[in-house]
Amino acid sequence: MDSDIALTDLQGQARVYEESNGDLRRRFRQQSVTQREFTLPPADRGKDAWLFLAGCFMVEALIWGFPFSFGVFQEYYTTHEPFSARPAGIAVIGTSSTGIMYLSCPVLFAAFKRWPHVRRHCTLVGLAINTVAVVAASFATQVSHLILTQGVLYAIGGVMIYCPTILFLDEWFIRRKGLAFGMMWAGTGVSGVVLPFVMSALLTRFGFRTTLRAYAVGLIILALPLLYFIRPRLPLAQTSLQRRLDLSFLRTSAFWIPESANVAQGLGYFIPSIYLPTYATSQGMTGTEGTLMLALVNMGVVFGAIWVGALTDRMHVSSVTALCSLGAVLAVFVFWGLAVSLPMLCLFSLLYGLTAGGYSATYTGIVQLVKGHDTGADTGMIFGFLAVGRGIGALASGPLSEALLHFQTWKGEAKLGYGTGYGLLIVFTGITAAAGGSSFIARRIGLN
């Protein structure tokens, strides 16, 4: 009987051992799953990071390439019915699109800080709005209709895609942040090389209604699959611990000095992209040659954004903005101001895109500069207010450039490009380009 009791005890102990061993195995499996779930993909390298950057590049190309190729539409709208009879405000279409996208950034960044879980959903909603905007623009019969659709509504959709991309990119790239942002922004340039020729050919053959509808279809086909790769790197819990907005950086000179230079540069930056095709045709060149000017500016932007972004990782940001401004001033006053022939205009377009076009790639350096003075500053909000500065320039440059062109200053009096009626535009663009480098002077005299 004692042996039966002992055997029973042994069997009970074995069951307890098996149950505890099974419990340990279950806990180990759960812990392994948990570890796998929270293993972060590496930053700055790896398949996931580069696929994300490739997606950013293409989305940037599709969303921003369209308004940055507006010069082709500007030339078409001013010379074709139903808009040529009353062309006032056509320049506002393109500048309102880019301007509102820039100006809306702080609002979106603040919203995403408060509700981070909606960031990915916003990209889909934004694409839908973009598509509706382009289709609606194809039914326009007045310039005001185009401003509301191709300008304002398109901007609303575009910024809903753009802002989450900026926030996610800040998570995926840390040591190579400047290069990564430069490569993403180069997408606008690549698109700006291809789109002007495509749009010009479609406008000539099919008119603006079919062209806009075709682009809407292209947006859905090309952009929708790419949004899969536009995703955050960090788990949501890690990105939503602090929801309080810290705007104390707005009281520092470290922000306002480069921001002032940014606004000044933006006032003139968009003028060549708006008017180069029209300028070329006014000098007796063909529409294709005018489109070539715009494409060369955007080709310069491709390389400019990348090299400026790489320089920003290695040099003080004020030195980089000074280099951009110096090259842009040379391009405007020499190659545009003295240009009435195709070769000179080609040189201007390429050099201007390479220098002025790379200016926004310095934003990562400005962010690091501001955060060096205010460690609590939020990256998204700094970017947002830098974008506001750019947006002010974009919005103002439309009506401002129309007013400057209306005066026809020095036409028939000055020589070469300065005497074509565009002389005041050329000088204004050059002055604002020079002002874009003013933060370098401020740093040299100890203001920053």
CSV table of N, CA, C and O in Angstrom, one decimal, residues 32-141:
chain,number,residue,atom,x,y,z
A,32,SER,N,8.8,35.2,-27.0
A,32,SER,CA,9.5,35.3,-28.3
A,32,SER,C,8.7,36.0,-29.4
A,32,SER,O,9.2,36.8,-30.1
A,33,VAL,N,7.3,35.8,-29.3
A,33,VAL,CA,6.5,36.5,-30.3
A,33,VAL,C,6.5,38.0,-30.0
A,33,VAL,O,6.6,38.8,-30.9
A,34,THR,N,6.4,38.3,-28.7
A,34,THR,CA,6.4,39.7,-28.3
A,34,THR,C,7.7,40.4,-28.7
A,34,THR,O,7.7,41.5,-29.2
A,35,GLN,N,8.9,39.7,-28.5
A,35,GLN,CA,10.1,40.3,-29.0
A,35,GLN,C,10.2,40.5,-30.5
A,35,GLN,O,10.7,41.5,-31.0
A,36,ARG,N,9.6,39.5,-31.2
A,36,ARG,CA,9.6,39.7,-32.7
A,36,ARG,C,8.7,40.8,-33.1
A,36,ARG,O,9.0,41.6,-34.0
A,37,GLU,N,7.6,41.0,-32.4
A,37,GLU,CA,6.7,42.0,-32.7
A,37,GLU,C,7.3,43.4,-32.5
A,37,GLU,O,7.0,44.4,-33.3
A,38,PHE,N,8.2,43.5,-31.5
A,38,PHE,CA,8.7,44.9,-31.2
A,38,PHE,C,10.1,45.0,-31.6
A,38,PHE,O,10.8,46.0,-31.1
A,39,THR,N,10.6,44.1,-32.4
A,39,THR,CA,12.0,44.3,-33.0
A,39,THR,C,11.9,45.4,-34.1
A,39,THR,O,11.2,45.2,-35.1
A,40,LEU,N,12.6,46.5,-33.9
A,40,LEU,CA,12.5,47.6,-34.9
A,40,LEU,C,13.4,47.3,-36.1
A,40,LEU,O,14.5,46.8,-35.9
A,41,PRO,N,13.0,47.7,-37.3
A,41,PRO,CA,13.9,47.6,-38.4
A,41,PRO,C,15.0,48.7,-38.2
A,41,PRO,O,14.7,49.7,-37.6
A,42,PRO,N,16.1,48.4,-38.7
A,42,PRO,CA,17.3,49.3,-38.5
A,42,PRO,C,17.0,50.7,-39.2
A,42,PRO,O,16.4,50.7,-40.3
A,43,ALA,N,17.5,51.7,-38.6
A,43,ALA,CA,17.5,53.1,-39.3
A,43,ALA,C,18.7,53.2,-40.2
A,43,ALA,O,19.7,52.7,-39.9
A,44,ASP,N,18.5,54.0,-41.2
A,44,ASP,CA,19.6,54.4,-42.1
A,44,ASP,C,20.1,53.3,-43.0
A,44,ASP,O,21.0,53.5,-43.9
A,45,ARG,N,19.6,52.1,-42.9
A,45,ARG,CA,20.0,51.0,-43.7
A,45,ARG,C,19.0,49.9,-43.7
A,45,ARG,O,18.0,50.0,-43.0
A,46,GLY,N,19.2,48.9,-44.6
A,46,GLY,CA,18.3,47.8,-44.6
A,46,GLY,C,17.3,47.9,-45.7
A,46,GLY,O,17.0,49.0,-46.2
A,47,LYS,N,16.7,46.8,-46.1
A,47,LYS,CA,15.7,46.7,-47.1
A,47,LYS,C,14.5,47.6,-46.8
A,47,LYS,O,14.0,48.4,-47.7
A,48,ASP,N,14.0,47.6,-45.6
A,48,ASP,CA,12.8,48.3,-45.3
A,48,ASP,C,13.0,49.8,-45.4
A,48,ASP,O,12.2,50.6,-45.9
A,49,ALA,N,14.2,50.3,-44.9
A,49,ALA,CA,14.5,51.7,-45.0
A,49,ALA,C,14.6,52.2,-46.4
A,49,ALA,O,14.0,53.3,-46.8
A,50,TRP,N,15.2,51.4,-47.3
A,50,TRP,CA,15.4,51.9,-48.7
A,50,TRP,C,14.1,51.8,-49.5
A,50,TRP,O,13.9,52.6,-50.4
A,51,LEU,N,13.3,50.8,-49.2
A,51,LEU,CA,12.0,50.7,-49.8
A,51,LEU,C,11.1,51.8,-49.4
A,51,LEU,O,10.4,52.4,-50.3
A,52,PHE,N,11.2,52.2,-48.1
A,52,PHE,CA,10.4,53.4,-47.7
A,52,PHE,C,10.9,54.6,-48.4
A,52,PHE,O,10.0,55.4,-48.9
A,53,LEU,N,12.2,54.8,-48.6
A,53,LEU,CA,12.7,56.0,-49.2
A,53,LEU,C,12.3,56.0,-50.7
A,53,LEU,O,12.0,57.1,-51.3
A,54,ALA,N,12.3,54.8,-51.3
A,54,ALA,CA,11.9,54.8,-52.7
A,54,ALA,C,10.4,55.1,-52.9
A,54,ALA,O,10.1,55.8,-53.8
A,55,GLY,N,9.6,54.7,-51.9
A,55,GLY,CA,8.2,55.1,-52.0
A,55,GLY,C,8.0,56.6,-51.8
A,55,GLY,O,7.2,57.2,-52.4
A,56,CYS,N,8.8,57.2,-50.8
A,56,CYS,CA,8.8,58.6,-50.6
A,56,CYS,C,9.2,59.4,-51.9
A,56,CYS,O,8.5,60.4,-52.2
A,57,PHE,N,10.2,58.9,-52.6
A,57,PHE,CA,10.7,59.5,-53.8
A,57,PHE,C,9.6,59.6,-54.8
A,57,PHE,O,9.3,60.6,-55.5
A,58,MET,N,8.9,58.5,-55.0
A,58,MET,CA,7.9,58.4,-56.1
A,58,MET,C,6.6,59.2,-55.7
A,58,MET,O,6.1,59.9,-56.6
A,59,VAL,N,6.2,59.1,-54.4
A,59,VAL,CA,5.1,59.9,-54.0
A,59,VAL,C,5.4,61.4,-54.1
A,59,VAL,O,4.5,62.2,-54.6
A,60,GLU,N,6.6,61.8,-53.7
A,60,GLU,CA,7.0,63.2,-53.9
A,60,GLU,C,6.9,63.6,-55.3
A,60,GLU,O,6.5,64.7,-55.7
A,61,ALA,N,7.4,62.7,-56.2
A,61,ALA,CA,7.4,63.0,-57.7
A,61,ALA,C,6.0,63.2,-58.2
A,61,ALA,O,5.7,64.2,-59.0
A,62,LEU,N,5.1,62.4,-57.8
A,62,LEU,CA,3.7,62.5,-58.3
A,62,LEU,C,2.9,63.7,-57.7
A,62,LEU,O,2.2,64.3,-58.4
A,63,ILE,N,3.1,63.9,-56.4
A,63,ILE,CA,2.3,64.9,-55.7
A,63,ILE,C,2.8,66.3,-56.0
A,63,ILE,O,2.1,67.3,-56.4
A,64,TRP,N,4.1,66.5,-55.9
A,64,TRP,CA,4.7,67.9,-56.1
A,64,TRP,C,5.1,68.1,-57.5
A,64,TRP,O,5.2,69.3,-57.9
A,65,GLY,N,5.4,67.1,-58.3
A,65,GLY,CA,5.8,67.3,-59.7
A,65,GLY,C,4.7,68.0,-60.5
A,65,GLY,O,5.0,68.8,-61.4
A,66,PHE,N,3.5,67.8,-60.2
A,66,PHE,CA,2.3,68.4,-60.9
A,66,PHE,C,2.3,69.9,-60.8
A,66,PHE,O,2.3,70.6,-61.8
A,67,PRO,N,2.3,70.5,-59.6
A,67,PRO,CA,2.3,71.9,-59.5
A,67,PRO,C,3.6,72.6,-59.9
A,67,PRO,O,3.6,73.7,-60.4
A,68,PHE,N,4.7,71.8,-59.7
A,68,PHE,CA,6.0,72.4,-60.1
A,68,PHE,C,6.2,72.4,-61.6
A,68,PHE,O,7.1,73.0,-62.2
A,69,SER,N,5.3,71.7,-62.4
A,69,SER,CA,5.3,71.7,-63.8
A,69,SER,C,4.2,72.7,-64.4
A,69,SER,O,3.9,72.6,-65.5
A,70,PHE,N,3.7,73.6,-63.5
A,70,PHE,CA,2.6,74.4,-63.9
A,70,PHE,C,2.9,75.4,-65.0
A,70,PHE,O,2.0,75.8,-65.7
A,71,GLY,N,4.2,75.7,-65.2
A,71,GLY,CA,4.6,76.6,-66.3
A,71,GLY,C,4.0,76.2,-67.6
A,71,GLY,O,3.6,77.0,-68.5
A,72,VAL,N,3.9,74.9,-67.9
A,72,VAL,CA,3.3,74.4,-69.1
A,72,VAL,C,1.8,74.7,-69.2
A,72,VAL,O,1.3,75.2,-70.3
A,73,PHE,N,1.1,74.5,-68.1
A,73,PHE,CA,-0.3,74.9,-68.1
A,73,PHE,C,-0.5,76.4,-68.2
A,73,PHE,O,-1.4,76.9,-68.8
A,74,GLN,N,0.4,77.1,-67.5
A,74,GLN,CA,0.4,78.6,-67.6
A,74,GLN,C,0.4,79.1,-69.1
A,74,GLN,O,-0.4,79.9,-69.5
A,75,GLU,N,1.3,78.5,-69.8
A,75,GLU,CA,1.5,78.9,-71.2
A,75,GLU,C,0.2,78.5,-72.0
A,75,GLU,O,-0.3,79.2,-72.9
A,76,TYR,N,-0.3,77.3,-71.7
A,76,TYR,CA,-1.5,76.8,-72.4
A,76,TYR,C,-2.7,77.7,-72.1
A,76,TYR,O,-3.5,78.1,-73.0
A,77,TYR,N,-3.0,77.9,-70.8
A,77,TYR,CA,-4.2,78.6,-70.4
A,77,TYR,C,-4.2,80.0,-70.9
A,77,TYR,O,-5.3,80.6,-71.2
A,78,THR,N,-3.0,80.7,-71.0
A,78,THR,CA,-3.0,82.1,-71.5
A,78,THR,C,-3.2,82.2,-73.0
A,78,THR,O,-3.4,83.3,-73.5
A,79,THR,N,-3.1,81.1,-73.7
A,79,THR,CA,-3.2,81.2,-75.1
A,79,THR,C,-4.4,80.4,-75.7
A,79,THR,O,-4.5,80.3,-76.9
A,80,HIS,N,-5.2,79.7,-74.9
A,80,HIS,CA,-6.3,78.9,-75.4
A,80,HIS,C,-7.6,79.3,-74.6
A,80,HIS,O,-7.5,79.6,-73.4
A,81,GLU,N,-8.6,79.2,-75.3
A,81,GLU,CA,-10.0,79.3,-74.7
A,81,GLU,C,-10.3,78.1,-73.8
A,81,GLU,O,-9.7,77.0,-74.1
A,82,PRO,N,-11.1,78.3,-72.8
A,82,PRO,CA,-11.9,79.4,-72.5
A,82,PRO,C,-11.2,80.4,-71.5
A,82,PRO,O,-11.9,81.3,-71.0
A,83,PHE,N,-9.9,80.3,-71.3
A,83,PHE,CA,-9.3,81.1,-70.3
A,83,PHE,C,-8.5,82.3,-70.9
A,83,PHE,O,-8.2,83.3,-70.2
A,84,SER,N,-8.1,82.3,-72.2
A,84,SER,CA,-7.3,83.3,-72.7
A,84,SER,C,-8.0,84.7,-72.8
A,84,SER,O,-7.3,85.7,-72.8
A,85,ALA,N,-9.3,84.7,-72.9
A,85,ALA,CA,-10.0,85.9,-73.0
A,85,ALA,C,-9.9,86.7,-71.7
A,85,ALA,O,-9.8,88.0,-71.8
A,86,ARG,N,-9.8,86.1,-70.6
A,86,ARG,CA,-9.6,86.8,-69.3
A,86,ARG,C,-8.6,86.0,-68.5
A,86,ARG,O,-8.9,85.2,-67.6
A,87,PRO,N,-7.3,86.3,-68.8
A,87,PRO,CA,-6.2,85.5,-68.2
A,87,PRO,C,-5.8,85.9,-66.8
A,87,PRO,O,-4.9,85.2,-66.2
A,88,ALA,N,-6.3,87.0,-66.3
A,88,ALA,CA,-5.9,87.5,-65.0
A,88,ALA,C,-6.1,86.4,-63.9
A,88,ALA,O,-7.1,85.8,-63.8
A,89,GLY,N,-5.0,86.2,-63.2
A,89,GLY,CA,-5.1,85.2,-62.1
A,89,GLY,C,-4.6,83.8,-62.4
A,89,GLY,O,-4.5,83.0,-61.5
A,90,ILE,N,-4.2,83.6,-63.7
A,90,ILE,CA,-3.7,82.3,-64.1
A,90,ILE,C,-2.5,81.9,-63.3
A,90,ILE,O,-2.3,80.7,-62.8
A,91,ALA,N,-1.6,82.8,-63.0
A,91,ALA,CA,-0.4,82.5,-62.3
A,91,ALA,C,-0.7,82.1,-60.8
A,91,ALA,O,0.1,81.4,-60.2
A,92,VAL,N,-1.8,82.5,-60.3
A,92,VAL,CA,-2.2,82.2,-59.0
A,92,VAL,C,-2.6,80.7,-58.8
A,92,VAL,O,-2.5,80.1,-57.7
A,93,ILE,N,-2.9,80.1,-59.9
A,93,ILE,CA,-3.3,78.6,-59.8
A,93,ILE,C,-2.1,77.8,-59.3
A,93,ILE,O,-2.3,77.1,-58.3
A,94,GLY,N,-1.0,78.0,-59.9
A,94,GLY,CA,0.2,77.2,-59.5
A,94,GLY,C,0.7,77.6,-58.2
A,94,GLY,O,1.0,76.7,-57.3
A,95,THR,N,0.8,78.9,-57.9
A,95,THR,CA,1.3,79.4,-56.6
A,95,THR,C,0.4,79.1,-55.4
A,95,THR,O,0.8,78.8,-54.3
A,96,SER,N,-0.9,79.1,-55.7
A,96,SER,CA,-1.9,78.7,-54.6
A,96,SER,C,-1.7,77.2,-54.3
A,96,SER,O,-1.9,76.9,-53.1
A,97,SER,N,-1.5,76.4,-55.2
A,97,SER,CA,-1.3,75.0,-55.0
A,97,SER,C,-0.1,74.7,-54.1
A,97,SER,O,-0.2,74.1,-53.0
A,98,THR,N,1.1,75.2,-54.5
A,98,THR,CA,2.3,75.0,-53.7
A,98,THR,C,2.2,75.8,-52.4
A,98,THR,O,2.6,75.3,-51.3
A,99,GLY,N,1.7,77.0,-52.5
A,99,GLY,CA,1.6,77.8,-51.3
A,99,GLY,C,0.8,77.3,-50.2
A,99,GLY,O,1.2,77.2,-49.0
A,100,ILE,N,-0.4,76.8,-50.5
A,100,ILE,CA,-1.3,76.2,-49.5
A,100,ILE,C,-0.8,74.9,-48.9
A,100,ILE,O,-0.9,74.6,-47.7
A,101,MET,N,-0.1,74.1,-49.8
A,101,MET,CA,0.5,72.9,-49.2
A,101,MET,C,1.5,73.3,-48.2
A,101,MET,O,1.6,72.6,-47.1
A,102,TYR,N,2.4,74.3,-48.5
A,102,TYR,CA,3.4,74.7,-47.5
A,102,TYR,C,2.7,75.3,-46.2
A,102,TYR,O,3.1,74.9,-45.1
A,103,LEU,N,1.7,76.2,-46.4
A,103,LEU,CA,1.1,76.9,-45.3
A,103,LEU,C,0.3,75.9,-44.4
A,103,LEU,O,0.2,76.2,-43.2
A,104,SER,N,-0.2,74.9,-44.9
A,104,SER,CA,-1.0,73.9,-44.1
A,104,SER,C,-0.2,73.0,-43.2
A,104,SER,O,-0.7,72.3,-42.4
A,105,CYS,N,1.1,72.9,-43.5
A,105,CYS,CA,1.9,71.9,-42.8
A,105,CYS,C,1.9,72.0,-41.3
A,105,CYS,O,1.7,71.0,-40.6
A,106,PRO,N,2.0,73.2,-40.6
A,106,PRO,CA,1.9,73.2,-39.2
A,106,PRO,C,0.6,72.7,-38.6
A,106,PRO,O,0.6,72.0,-37.6
A,107,VAL,N,-0.5,73.0,-39.3
A,107,VAL,CA,-1.8,72.5,-38.8
A,107,VAL,C,-1.8,71.0,-38.8
A,107,VAL,O,-2.3,70.3,-37.9
A,108,LEU,N,-1.3,70.4,-39.9
A,108,LEU,CA,-1.3,68.9,-40.0
A,108,LEU,C,-0.4,68.3,-39.1
A,108,LEU,O,-0.7,67.3,-38.4
A,109,PHE,N,0.8,68.9,-38.9
A,109,PHE,CA,1.8,68.3,-37.9
A,109,PHE,C,1.3,68.4,-36.5
A,109,PHE,O,1.5,67.4,-35.7
A,110,ALA,N,0.6,69.5,-36.2
A,110,ALA,CA,0.0,69.6,-34.8
A,110,ALA,C,-1.1,68.5,-34.6
A,110,ALA,O,-1.2,67.9,-33.6
A,111,ALA,N,-1.9,68.3,-35.7
A,111,ALA,CA,-3.0,67.3,-35.6
A,111,ALA,C,-2.4,65.9,-35.5
A,111,ALA,O,-2.9,65.1,-34.7
A,112,PHE,N,-1.3,65.6,-36.2
A,112,PHE,CA,-0.7,64.3,-36.1
A,112,PHE,C,0.0,64.0,-34.8
A,112,PHE,O,0.1,62.9,-34.3
A,113,LYS,N,0.4,65.1,-34.1
A,113,LYS,CA,1.0,64.9,-32.8
A,113,LYS,C,-0.1,64.6,-31.8
A,113,LYS,O,0.1,63.8,-30.9
A,114,ARG,N,-1.3,65.2,-32.0
A,114,ARG,CA,-2.4,64.9,-31.1
A,114,ARG,C,-3.1,63.6,-31.4
A,114,ARG,O,-3.5,62.8,-30.5
A,115,TRP,N,-3.2,63.2,-32.7
A,115,TRP,CA,-3.8,62.0,-33.1
A,115,TRP,C,-2.9,61.2,-34.1
A,115,TRP,O,-3.2,61.1,-35.3
A,116,PRO,N,-1.8,60.6,-33.6
A,116,PRO,CA,-0.8,60.0,-34.5
A,116,PRO,C,-1.4,58.8,-35.2
A,116,PRO,O,-0.8,58.4,-36.3
A,117,HIS,N,-2.5,58.1,-34.7
A,117,HIS,CA,-3.0,56.9,-35.3
A,117,HIS,C,-3.7,57.2,-36.7
A,117,HIS,O,-3.9,56.3,-37.4
A,118,VAL,N,-3.9,58.5,-37.0
A,118,VAL,CA,-4.6,58.8,-38.3
A,118,VAL,C,-3.6,59.1,-39.4
A,118,VAL,O,-4.0,59.3,-40.5
A,119,ARG,N,-2.3,59.1,-39.1
A,119,ARG,CA,-1.3,59.5,-40.1
A,119,ARG,C,-1.4,58.7,-41.4
A,119,ARG,O,-1.4,59.3,-42.5
A,120,ARG,N,-1.4,57.4,-41.3
A,120,ARG,CA,-1.4,56.5,-42.5
A,120,ARG,C,-2.7,56.7,-43.2
A,120,ARG,O,-2.7,56.6,-44.5
A,121,HIS,N,-3.8,56.8,-42.5
A,121,HIS,CA,-5.1,56.9,-43.1
A,121,HIS,C,-5.2,58.2,-43.9
A,121,HIS,O,-5.8,58.2,-45.0
A,122,CYS,N,-4.5,59.2,-43.5
A,122,CYS,CA,-4.6,60.5,-44.2
A,122,CYS,C,-3.9,60.4,-45.6
A,122,CYS,O,-4.4,61.2,-46.5
A,123,THR,N,-3.0,59.6,-45.7
A,123,THR,CA,-2.4,59.5,-47.1
A,123,THR,C,-3.4,59.0,-48.1
A,123,THR,O,-3.4,59.5,-49.2
A,124,LEU,N,-4.2,58.0,-47.7
A,124,LEU,CA,-5.2,57.5,-48.6
A,124,LEU,C,-6.3,58.6,-48.9
A,124,LEU,O,-6.7,58.8,-50.0
A,125,VAL,N,-6.7,59.3,-47.8
A,125,VAL,CA,-7.7,60.4,-48.0
A,125,VAL,C,-7.1,61.4,-48.9
A,125,VAL,O,-7.8,62.0,-49.8
A,126,GLY,N,-5.9,61.8,-48.7
A,126,GLY,CA,-5.2,62.8,-49.5
A,126,GLY,C,-5.2,62.5,-50.9
A,126,GLY,O,-5.4,63.3,-51.8
A,127,LEU,N,-4.9,61.2,-51.2
A,127,LEU,CA,-4.8,60.8,-52.6
A,127,LEU,C,-6.2,60.9,-53.3
A,127,LEU,O,-6.3,61.3,-54.5
A,128,ALA,N,-7.2,60.5,-52.6
A,128,ALA,CA,-8.6,60.6,-53.1
A,128,ALA,C,-8.9,62.1,-53.4
A,128,ALA,O,-9.5,62.4,-54.4
A,129,ILE,N,-8.6,63.0,-52.5
A,129,ILE,CA,-8.8,64.4,-52.7
A,129,ILE,C,-8.1,64.9,-53.9
A,129,ILE,O,-8.6,65.7,-54.7
A,130,ASN,N,-6.8,64.5,-54.0
A,130,ASN,CA,-6.0,64.9,-55.2
A,130,ASN,C,-6.7,64.5,-56.5
A,130,ASN,O,-6.7,65.3,-57.5
A,131,THR,N,-7.1,63.3,-56.5
A,131,THR,CA,-7.8,62.8,-57.7
A,131,THR,C,-9.0,63.6,-58.1
A,131,THR,O,-9.3,63.9,-59.2
A,132,VAL,N,-9.9,63.8,-57.1
A,132,VAL,CA,-11.1,64.6,-57.3
A,132,VAL,C,-10.8,66.0,-57.8
A,132,VAL,O,-11.4,66.5,-58.7
A,133,ALA,N,-9.7,66.6,-57.2
A,133,ALA,CA,-9.4,67.9,-57.6
A,133,ALA,C,-9.0,68.0,-59.1
A,133,ALA,O,-9.4,69.0,-59.8
A,134,VAL,N,-8.2,67.1,-59.5
A,134,VAL,CA,-7.7,67.1,-60.9
A,134,VAL,C,-8.9,66.9,-61.9
A,134,VAL,O,-9.0,67.5,-62.9
A,135,VAL,N,-9.7,65.9,-61.5
A,135,VAL,CA,-10.9,65.6,-62.4
A,135,VAL,C,-11.8,66.9,-62.4
A,135,VAL,O,-12.3,67.3,-63.4
A,136,ALA,N,-12.1,67.5,-61.2
A,136,ALA,CA,-12.9,68.7,-61.2
A,136,ALA,C,-12.4,69.8,-62.0
A,136,ALA,O,-13.1,70.5,-62.7
A,137,ALA,N,-11.0,70.0,-62.0
A,137,ALA,CA,-10.4,71.0,-62.8
A,137,ALA,C,-10.6,70.8,-64.3
A,137,ALA,O,-10.7,71.8,-65.0
A,138,SER,N,-10.8,69.6,-64.7
A,138,SER,CA,-11.0,69.3,-66.1
A,138,SER,C,-12.4,69.9,-66.6
A,138,SER,O,-12.6,70.0,-67.8
A,139,PHE,N,-13.3,70.2,-65.7
A,139,PHE,CA,-14.6,70.7,-66.1
A,139,PHE,C,-14.7,72.3,-65.9
A,139,PHE,O,-15.7,72.9,-66.1
A,140,ALA,N,-13.5,72.9,-65.6
A,140,ALA,CA,-13.5,74.3,-65.4
A,140,ALA,C,-13.8,75.1,-66.7
A,140,ALA,O,-13.4,74.7,-67.8
A,141,THR,N,-14.5,76.3,-66.5
A,141,THR,CA,-14.7,77.2,-67.6
A,141,THR,C,-14.2,78.6,-67.3
A,141,THR,O,-14.3,79.4,-68.2
